[in-house]
Coordinates of C-alpha atoms in Angstrom, one line a residue:
X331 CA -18.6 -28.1 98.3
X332 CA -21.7 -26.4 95.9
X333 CA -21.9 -22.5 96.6
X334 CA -24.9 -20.9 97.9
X335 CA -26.0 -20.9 94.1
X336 CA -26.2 -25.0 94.4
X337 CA -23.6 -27.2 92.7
X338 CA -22.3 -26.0 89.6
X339 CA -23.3 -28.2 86.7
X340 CA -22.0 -28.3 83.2
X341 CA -23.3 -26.3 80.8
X342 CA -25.7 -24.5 83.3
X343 CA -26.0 -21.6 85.5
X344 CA -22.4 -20.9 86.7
X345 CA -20.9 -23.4 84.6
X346 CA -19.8 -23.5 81.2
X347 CA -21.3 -20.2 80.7
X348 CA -19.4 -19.0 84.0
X349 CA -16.0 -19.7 82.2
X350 CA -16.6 -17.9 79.1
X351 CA -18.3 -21.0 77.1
X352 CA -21.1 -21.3 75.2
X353 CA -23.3 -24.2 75.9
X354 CA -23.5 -26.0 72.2
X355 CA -21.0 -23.8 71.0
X356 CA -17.7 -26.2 71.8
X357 CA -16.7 -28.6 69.2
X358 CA -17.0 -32.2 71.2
X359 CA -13.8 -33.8 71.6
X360 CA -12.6 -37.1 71.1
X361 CA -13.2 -39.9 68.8
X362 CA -16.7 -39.1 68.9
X363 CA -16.5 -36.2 68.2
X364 CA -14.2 -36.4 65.3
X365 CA -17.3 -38.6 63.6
X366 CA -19.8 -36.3 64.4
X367 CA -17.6 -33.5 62.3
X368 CA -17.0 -35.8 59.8
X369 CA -20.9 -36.9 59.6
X370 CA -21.7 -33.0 59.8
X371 CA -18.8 -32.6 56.5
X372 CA -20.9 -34.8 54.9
X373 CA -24.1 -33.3 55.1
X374 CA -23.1 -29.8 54.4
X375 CA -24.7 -27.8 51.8
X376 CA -23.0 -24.7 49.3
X377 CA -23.4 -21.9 51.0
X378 CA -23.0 -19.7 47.9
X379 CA -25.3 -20.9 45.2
X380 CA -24.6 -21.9 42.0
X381 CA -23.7 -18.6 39.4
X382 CA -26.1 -17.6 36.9
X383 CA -25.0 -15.8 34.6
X384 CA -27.4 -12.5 33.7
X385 CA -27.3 -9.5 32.1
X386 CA -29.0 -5.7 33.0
X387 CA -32.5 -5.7 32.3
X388 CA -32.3 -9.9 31.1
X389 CA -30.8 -8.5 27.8
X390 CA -28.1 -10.6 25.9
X391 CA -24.3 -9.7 26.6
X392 CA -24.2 -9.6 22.9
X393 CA -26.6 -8.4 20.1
X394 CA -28.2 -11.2 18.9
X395 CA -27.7 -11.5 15.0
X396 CA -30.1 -9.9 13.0
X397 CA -29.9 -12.0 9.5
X398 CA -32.6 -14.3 8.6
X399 CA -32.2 -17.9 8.7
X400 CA -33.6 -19.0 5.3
X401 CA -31.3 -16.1 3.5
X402 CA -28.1 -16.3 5.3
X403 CA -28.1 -20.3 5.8
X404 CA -29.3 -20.7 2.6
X405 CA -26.9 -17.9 1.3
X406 CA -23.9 -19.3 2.6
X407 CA -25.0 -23.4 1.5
X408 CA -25.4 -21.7 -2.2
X409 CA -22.1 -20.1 -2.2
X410 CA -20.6 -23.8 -0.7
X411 CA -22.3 -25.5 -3.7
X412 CA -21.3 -23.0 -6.8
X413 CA -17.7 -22.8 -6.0
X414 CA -17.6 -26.9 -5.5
X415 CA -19.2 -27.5 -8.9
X416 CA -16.8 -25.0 -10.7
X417 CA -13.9 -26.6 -9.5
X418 CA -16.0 -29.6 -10.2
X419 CA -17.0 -28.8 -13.8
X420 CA -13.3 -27.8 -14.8
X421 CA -11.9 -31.2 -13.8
X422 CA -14.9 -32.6 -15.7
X423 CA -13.8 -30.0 -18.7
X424 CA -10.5 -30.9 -19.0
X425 CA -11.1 -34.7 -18.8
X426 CA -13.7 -34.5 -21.7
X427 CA -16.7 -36.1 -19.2
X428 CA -19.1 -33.3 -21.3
X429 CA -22.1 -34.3 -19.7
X430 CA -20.8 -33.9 -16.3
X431 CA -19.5 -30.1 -16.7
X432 CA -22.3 -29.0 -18.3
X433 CA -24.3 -29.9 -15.0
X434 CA -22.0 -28.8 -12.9
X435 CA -21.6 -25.3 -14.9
X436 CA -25.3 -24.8 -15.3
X437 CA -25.4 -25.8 -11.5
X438 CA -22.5 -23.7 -9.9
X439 CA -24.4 -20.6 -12.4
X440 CA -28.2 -21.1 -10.4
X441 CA -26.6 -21.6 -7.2
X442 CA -24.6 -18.4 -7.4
X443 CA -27.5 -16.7 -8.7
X444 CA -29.8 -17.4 -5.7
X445 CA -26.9 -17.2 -3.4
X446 CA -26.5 -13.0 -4.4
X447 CA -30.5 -13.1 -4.6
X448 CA -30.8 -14.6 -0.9
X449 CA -27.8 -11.9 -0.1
X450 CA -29.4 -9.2 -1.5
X451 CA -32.5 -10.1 0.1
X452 CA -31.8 -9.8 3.5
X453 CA -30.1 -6.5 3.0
X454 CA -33.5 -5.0 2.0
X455 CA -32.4 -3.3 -0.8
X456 CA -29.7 -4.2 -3.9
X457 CA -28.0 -1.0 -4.3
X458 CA -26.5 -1.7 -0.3
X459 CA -24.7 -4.9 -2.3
X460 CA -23.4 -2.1 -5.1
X461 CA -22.5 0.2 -2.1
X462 CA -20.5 -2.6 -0.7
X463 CA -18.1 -2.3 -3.6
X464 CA -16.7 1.3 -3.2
X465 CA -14.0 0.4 -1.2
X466 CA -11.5 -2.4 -0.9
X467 CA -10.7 -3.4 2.4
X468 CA -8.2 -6.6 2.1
X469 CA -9.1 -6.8 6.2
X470 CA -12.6 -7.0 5.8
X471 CA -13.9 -10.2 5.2
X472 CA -17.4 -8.6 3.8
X473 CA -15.6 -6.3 1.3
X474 CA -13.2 -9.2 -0.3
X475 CA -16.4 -11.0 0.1
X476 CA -18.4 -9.0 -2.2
X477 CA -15.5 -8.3 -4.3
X478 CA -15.1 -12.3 -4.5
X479 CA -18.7 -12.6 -5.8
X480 CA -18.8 -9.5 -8.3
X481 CA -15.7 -11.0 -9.7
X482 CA -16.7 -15.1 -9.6
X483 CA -20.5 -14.6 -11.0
X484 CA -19.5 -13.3 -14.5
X485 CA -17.0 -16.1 -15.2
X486 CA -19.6 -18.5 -13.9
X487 CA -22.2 -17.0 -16.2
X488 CA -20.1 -17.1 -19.2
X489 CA -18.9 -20.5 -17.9
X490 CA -22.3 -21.9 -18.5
X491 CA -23.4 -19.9 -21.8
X492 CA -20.5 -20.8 -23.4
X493 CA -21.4 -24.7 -22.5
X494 CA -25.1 -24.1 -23.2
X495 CA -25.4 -22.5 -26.4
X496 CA -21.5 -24.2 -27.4
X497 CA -20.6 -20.8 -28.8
X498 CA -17.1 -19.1 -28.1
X499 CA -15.5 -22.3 -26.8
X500 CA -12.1 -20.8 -25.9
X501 CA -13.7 -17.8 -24.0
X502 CA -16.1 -20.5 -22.7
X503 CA -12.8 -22.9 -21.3
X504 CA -11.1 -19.5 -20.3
X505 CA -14.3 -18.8 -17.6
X506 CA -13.8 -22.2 -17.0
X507 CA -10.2 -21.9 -15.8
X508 CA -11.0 -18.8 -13.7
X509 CA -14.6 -19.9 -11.8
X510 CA -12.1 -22.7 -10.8
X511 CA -9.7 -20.6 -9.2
X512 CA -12.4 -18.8 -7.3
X513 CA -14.4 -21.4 -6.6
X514 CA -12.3 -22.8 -3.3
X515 CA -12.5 -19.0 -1.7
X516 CA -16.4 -19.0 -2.6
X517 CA -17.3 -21.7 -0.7
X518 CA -14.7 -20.7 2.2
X519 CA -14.8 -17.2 3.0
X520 CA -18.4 -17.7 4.7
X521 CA -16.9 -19.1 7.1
X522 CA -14.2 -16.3 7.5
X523 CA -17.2 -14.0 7.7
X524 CA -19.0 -16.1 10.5
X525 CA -15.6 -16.3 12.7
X526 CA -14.6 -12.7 12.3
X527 CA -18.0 -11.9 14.1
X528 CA -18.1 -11.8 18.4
X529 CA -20.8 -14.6 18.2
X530 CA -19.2 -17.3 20.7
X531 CA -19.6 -20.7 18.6
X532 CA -18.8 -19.0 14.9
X533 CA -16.2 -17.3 16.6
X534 CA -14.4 -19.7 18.5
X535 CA -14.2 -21.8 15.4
X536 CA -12.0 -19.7 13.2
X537 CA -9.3 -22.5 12.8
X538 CA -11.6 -25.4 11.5
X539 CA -15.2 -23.7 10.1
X540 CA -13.2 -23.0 6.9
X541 CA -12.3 -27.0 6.5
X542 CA -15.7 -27.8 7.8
X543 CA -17.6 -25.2 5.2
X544 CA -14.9 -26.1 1.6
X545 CA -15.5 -30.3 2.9
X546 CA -19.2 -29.7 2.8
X547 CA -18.6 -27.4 -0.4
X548 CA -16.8 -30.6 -1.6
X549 CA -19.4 -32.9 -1.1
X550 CA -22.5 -31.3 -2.0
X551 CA -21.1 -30.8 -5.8
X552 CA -20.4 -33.9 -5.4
X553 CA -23.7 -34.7 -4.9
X554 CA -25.4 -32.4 -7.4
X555 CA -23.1 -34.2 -9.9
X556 CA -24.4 -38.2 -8.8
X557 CA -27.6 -36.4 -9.0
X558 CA -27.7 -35.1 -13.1
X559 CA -25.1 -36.1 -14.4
X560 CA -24.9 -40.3 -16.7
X561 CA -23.0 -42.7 -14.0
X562 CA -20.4 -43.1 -16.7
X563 CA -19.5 -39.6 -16.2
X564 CA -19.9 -39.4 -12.1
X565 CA -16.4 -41.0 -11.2
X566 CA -15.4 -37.7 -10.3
X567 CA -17.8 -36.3 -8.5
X568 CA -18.2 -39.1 -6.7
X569 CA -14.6 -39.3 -5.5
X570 CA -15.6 -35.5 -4.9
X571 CA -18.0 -36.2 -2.8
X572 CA -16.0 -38.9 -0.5
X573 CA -13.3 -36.3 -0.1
X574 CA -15.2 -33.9 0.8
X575 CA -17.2 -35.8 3.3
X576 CA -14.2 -37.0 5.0
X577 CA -12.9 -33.0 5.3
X578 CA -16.4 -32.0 6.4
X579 CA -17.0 -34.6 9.3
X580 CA -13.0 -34.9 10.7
X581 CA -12.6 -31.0 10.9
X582 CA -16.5 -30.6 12.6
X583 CA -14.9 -33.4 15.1
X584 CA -12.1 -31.8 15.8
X585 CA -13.6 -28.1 15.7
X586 CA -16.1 -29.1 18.4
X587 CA -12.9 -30.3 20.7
X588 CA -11.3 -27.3 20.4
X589 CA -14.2 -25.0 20.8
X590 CA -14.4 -26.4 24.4
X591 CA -17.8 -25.0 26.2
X592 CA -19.0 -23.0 22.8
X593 CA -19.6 -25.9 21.1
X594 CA -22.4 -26.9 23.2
X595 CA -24.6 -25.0 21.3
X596 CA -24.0 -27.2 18.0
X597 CA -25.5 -30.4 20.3
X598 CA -28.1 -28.8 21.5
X599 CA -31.8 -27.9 20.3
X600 CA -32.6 -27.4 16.9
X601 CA -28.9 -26.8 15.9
X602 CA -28.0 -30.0 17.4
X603 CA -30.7 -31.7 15.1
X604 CA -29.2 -30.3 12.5
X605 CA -26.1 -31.3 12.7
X606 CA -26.6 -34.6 13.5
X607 CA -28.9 -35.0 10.7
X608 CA -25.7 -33.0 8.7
X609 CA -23.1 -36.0 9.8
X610 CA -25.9 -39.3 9.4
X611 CA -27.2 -37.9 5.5
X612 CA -23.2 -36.7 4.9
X613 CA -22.0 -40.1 5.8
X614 CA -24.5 -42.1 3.9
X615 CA -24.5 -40.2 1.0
X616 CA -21.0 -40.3 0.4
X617 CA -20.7 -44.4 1.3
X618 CA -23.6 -44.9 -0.8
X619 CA -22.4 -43.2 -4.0
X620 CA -19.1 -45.1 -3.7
X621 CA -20.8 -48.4 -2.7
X622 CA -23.7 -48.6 -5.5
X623 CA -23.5 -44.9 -7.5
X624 CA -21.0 -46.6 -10.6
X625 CA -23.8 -49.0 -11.1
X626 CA -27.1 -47.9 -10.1
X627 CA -29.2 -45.0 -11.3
X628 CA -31.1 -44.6 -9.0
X629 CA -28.6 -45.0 -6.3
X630 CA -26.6 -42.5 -7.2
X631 CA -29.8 -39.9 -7.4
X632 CA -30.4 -41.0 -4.0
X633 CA -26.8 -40.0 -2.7
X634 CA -26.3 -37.2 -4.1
X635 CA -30.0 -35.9 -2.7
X636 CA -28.6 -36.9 0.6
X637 CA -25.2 -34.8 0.0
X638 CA -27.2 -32.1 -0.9
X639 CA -29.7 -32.4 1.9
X640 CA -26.7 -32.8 4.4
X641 CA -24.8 -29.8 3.2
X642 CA -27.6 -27.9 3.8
X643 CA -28.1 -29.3 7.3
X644 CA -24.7 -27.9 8.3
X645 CA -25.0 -24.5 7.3
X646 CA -28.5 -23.9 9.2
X647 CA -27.2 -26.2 11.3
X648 CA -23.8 -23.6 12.1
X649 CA -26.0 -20.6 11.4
X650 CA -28.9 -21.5 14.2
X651 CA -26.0 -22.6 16.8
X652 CA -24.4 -18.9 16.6
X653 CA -27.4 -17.2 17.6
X654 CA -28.2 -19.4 20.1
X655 CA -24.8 -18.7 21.5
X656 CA -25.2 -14.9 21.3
X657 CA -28.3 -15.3 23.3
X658 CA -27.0 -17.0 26.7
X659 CA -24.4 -15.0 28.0
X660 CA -22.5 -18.1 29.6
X661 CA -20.8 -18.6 26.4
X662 CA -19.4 -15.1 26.1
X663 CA -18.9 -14.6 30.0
X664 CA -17.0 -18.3 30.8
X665 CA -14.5 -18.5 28.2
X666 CA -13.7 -14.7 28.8
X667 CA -12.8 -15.3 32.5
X668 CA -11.0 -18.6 31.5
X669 CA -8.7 -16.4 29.1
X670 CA -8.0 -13.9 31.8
X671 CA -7.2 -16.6 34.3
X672 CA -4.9 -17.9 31.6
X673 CA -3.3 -14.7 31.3
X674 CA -2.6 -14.3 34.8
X675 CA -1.0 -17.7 35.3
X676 CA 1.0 -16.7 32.3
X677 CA 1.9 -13.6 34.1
X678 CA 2.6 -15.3 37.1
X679 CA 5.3 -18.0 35.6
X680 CA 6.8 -15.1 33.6
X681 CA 7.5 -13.0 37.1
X682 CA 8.3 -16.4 38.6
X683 CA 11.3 -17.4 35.8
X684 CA 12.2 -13.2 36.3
X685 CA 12.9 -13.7 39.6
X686 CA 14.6 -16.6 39.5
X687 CA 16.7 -15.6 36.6
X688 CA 17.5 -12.3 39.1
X689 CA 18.4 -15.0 42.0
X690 CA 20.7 -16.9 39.9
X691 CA 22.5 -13.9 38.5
X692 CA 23.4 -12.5 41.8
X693 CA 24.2 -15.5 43.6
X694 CA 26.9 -16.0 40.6
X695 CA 27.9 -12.4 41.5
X696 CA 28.6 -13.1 45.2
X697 CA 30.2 -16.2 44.6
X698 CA 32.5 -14.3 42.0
X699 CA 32.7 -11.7 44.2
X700 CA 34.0 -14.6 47.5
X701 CA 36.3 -16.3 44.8
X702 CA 38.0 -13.1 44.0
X703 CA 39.0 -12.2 47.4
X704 CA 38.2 -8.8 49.0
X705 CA 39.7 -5.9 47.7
X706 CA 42.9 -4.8 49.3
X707 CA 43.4 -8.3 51.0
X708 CA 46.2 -10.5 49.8
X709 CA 44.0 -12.8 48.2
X710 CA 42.9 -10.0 45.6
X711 CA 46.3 -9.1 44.5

C-alpha cells in the first residue's frame, strides 16, 4: 500500500532521502560496484600538486657565488697545472730527462703566475691577497690556501731561474725538492676551498673533488709535458698523464654516485657540456699519448693539447655546476629534509633498542625475582 504521498520510490521523495540517504551519495554494492571503485581508483588525480620549491620574494635559499668564471675556473685549473708539473719536473730532475724539467719548471712557474694574477684579479685589489696573510688559521681553507701559494711561488720561481739561466744549481735542485712537496697540496686544496662552501654540488662532494681536482692536476702536466717536451724525454709525463686520467674520471664517477640529487647539476646545461667534453678530451688524450705519443710528434702535441683542454673543462665545468646549484633551492631544500628524516629514523631505532634493552632487563629481574622465592616463604630461606 503507497501513502497518500504515492508509492515511495528509491531514491525519491520519501525514499532514500526519507531514511537519512543521500541519493548518489551511497557507494554501490556488489560486484559491480566493486569495478566501478576500482575503475574510479584508476582515474583519480593528486589532489595536492606537485611541491615547488620557492623562496621569499623568488630569491635563492643561498647567495649565489659572486667570483667570476674566467678568474676562479681558470684560477683553480692554473693552480691544478703548476703543482702537477713540479712534481712533474722533479721526477724529470732526478732522472736526468733535462729537457723535460725545464718545461715542466718554466711551466709550473707561468701557470702559478697567472693563477695569483687571476686570484688577485677577482679580489679587486692586491693588497686584500697581502691582507690575507696576517693571520694563520690551520681551519681555514683560504688562509692555508694563501699561505700555501706565498710559500710555493718563490721555490717555483727559483725552481725555474736556476734551470734557465743554469746558475746556482744546488739552490736550483733545492727549490726543486721543495715545489715538489707542495705541488700535491697546490693542485688540491681548491677543491678543499670549493667543499668547505654551503654551495650544494661543491659541497656535497668533499670526499672525492680532491681526487677528481690532483687526477686532473695529474694529467694536464702530463699533457703540457707531451706537449714541449722531445718524445725521448716524455715517458714520464706520459705515464703522468694515464695516471692521472684514471684518478680524475674513476673519482668524478664515483663522486657523482654519492652526491645523489646534487650532482644533477654537473649533467646538466652548460656544466654538463663541460664535463662531458672534460671525460671525452681526458680519455683521448691520455689513450692517445700512450697509443702513438713515444713515436709520433705530432701525436703527442695533439694529446697533450687535449689533456690540457680537458683539465680545463673540469674546473669551469665544477665551477659553473656550483652556482647553478646555489641558484635552485631544491638542491639545498631536498637533501636537508632527507638528513633530518635520517636523523629521526636514527632516533627512532635508538629509543626502539632503549626500550627493548629496558624490557629485557626487567623481565630478567622478575624472573630472578620468581626463581628466588618470595621473601619470608620457605622457598627463600
Amino acid at each position: 500500500m503507497s501513502g497518500a504521498g504515492g508509492p515511495v520510490v528509491p531514491g525519491g521523495p520519501g525514499g532514500a532521502e526519507a531514511d537519512g540517504e543521500r541519493p548518489g551519495r551511497e557507494a554501490p554494492t556488489g560486484q559491480g560496484g566493486g569495478r566501478h571503485r576500482r575503475r574510479r581508483r584508476r582515474g583519480e588525480q593528486p589532489v595536492v600538486p606537485e611541491a615547488e620549491f620557492t623562496s621569499y620574494y623568488g630569491m635563492p635559499v643561498l647567495n649565489r657565488p659572486t667570483w667570476k668564471a674566467l678568474d676562479i675556473a681558470g684560477y683553480l685549473f692554473l693552480g691544478g697545472l703548476a703543482g702537477g708539473s713540479s712534481l712533474l719536473a722533479a721526477g724529470a730532475h732526478a732522472t736526468g730527462r733535462r729537457a723535460l724539467a725545464r718545461s715542466a719548471k718554466v711551466g709550473a712557474l707561468v701557470a702559478i703566475s697567472a693563477s695569483a694574477a687571476a686570484l688577485v684579479h677577482d679580489l679587486g685589489r692586491p693588497e686584500r691577497f697581502l691582507n690575507m696573510l696576517r693571520v694563520a688559521k690551520p681551519t681555514s681553507p683560504m688562509s692555508m690556501g694563501s699561505w700555501l701559494l706565498a710559500a710555493y711561488g718563490p721555490l717555483a720561481g727559483a725552481a725555474a731561474a736556476t734551470e734557465v739561466t743554469g746558475r746556482l744549481p744546488r739552490t736550483g735542485a733545492a727549490a726543486t725538492a721543495g715545489a715538489a712537496l707542495l705541488g700535491p697540496a697546490v693542485a688540491s686544496y681548491t677543491a678543499v676551498l670549493l667543499a668547505d662552501t654551503a654551495v650544494p654540488s661543491w659541497h656535497e662532494g668533499y670526499r672525492e673533488l680532491p681526487f677528481v681536482f690532483t687526477g686532473s692536476a695529474a694529467a694536464a702536466a702530463g699533457g703540457l709535458g707531451m706537449l714541449t717536451a722531445p718524445v725521448g724525454q716524455a715517458g714520464p709525463a706520459r705515464r703522468a698523464a694515464a695516471l692521472g686520467a684514471a684518478l680524475e674520471l674513476g673519482a668524478t664517477e664515483v663522486m657523482a654516485h654519492r652526491m645523489g640529487l646534487a650532482a644533477e647539476p654537473l649533467g646538466r646545461g652548460r656544466a654538463g657540456t663541460l664535463m662531458r667534453l672534460s671525460k671525452v678530451l681526458t680519455a683521448a688524450g691520455a689513450a692517445a699519448g700512450l697509443l702513438a705519443g713515444h713515436r709520433s710528434r705530432p701525436a703527442a702535441a695533439l694529446s697533450g693539447a687535449a689533456l690540457l683542454a680537458g683539465s680545463a673543462a673540469l674546473r669551469f665545468g665544477v665551477f659553473r655546476a656550483g652556482v647553478a646549484s646555489a641558484e635552485d633551492p631544491r638542491y639545498t631544500v631536498v637533501p636537508q629534509r632527507a638528513r633530518l628524516r635520517a636523523r629521526e629514523r636514527e632516533r627512532e631505532r635508538e629509543r626502539a633498542r632503549e626500550r627493548d634493552r629496558e624490557r629485557r632487563s626487567g623481565g630478567d629481574g622478575g624472573a630472578g625475582g620468581l626463581a628466588g622465592g618470595a621473601p619470608g616463604t620457605p622457598e627463600s630461606q
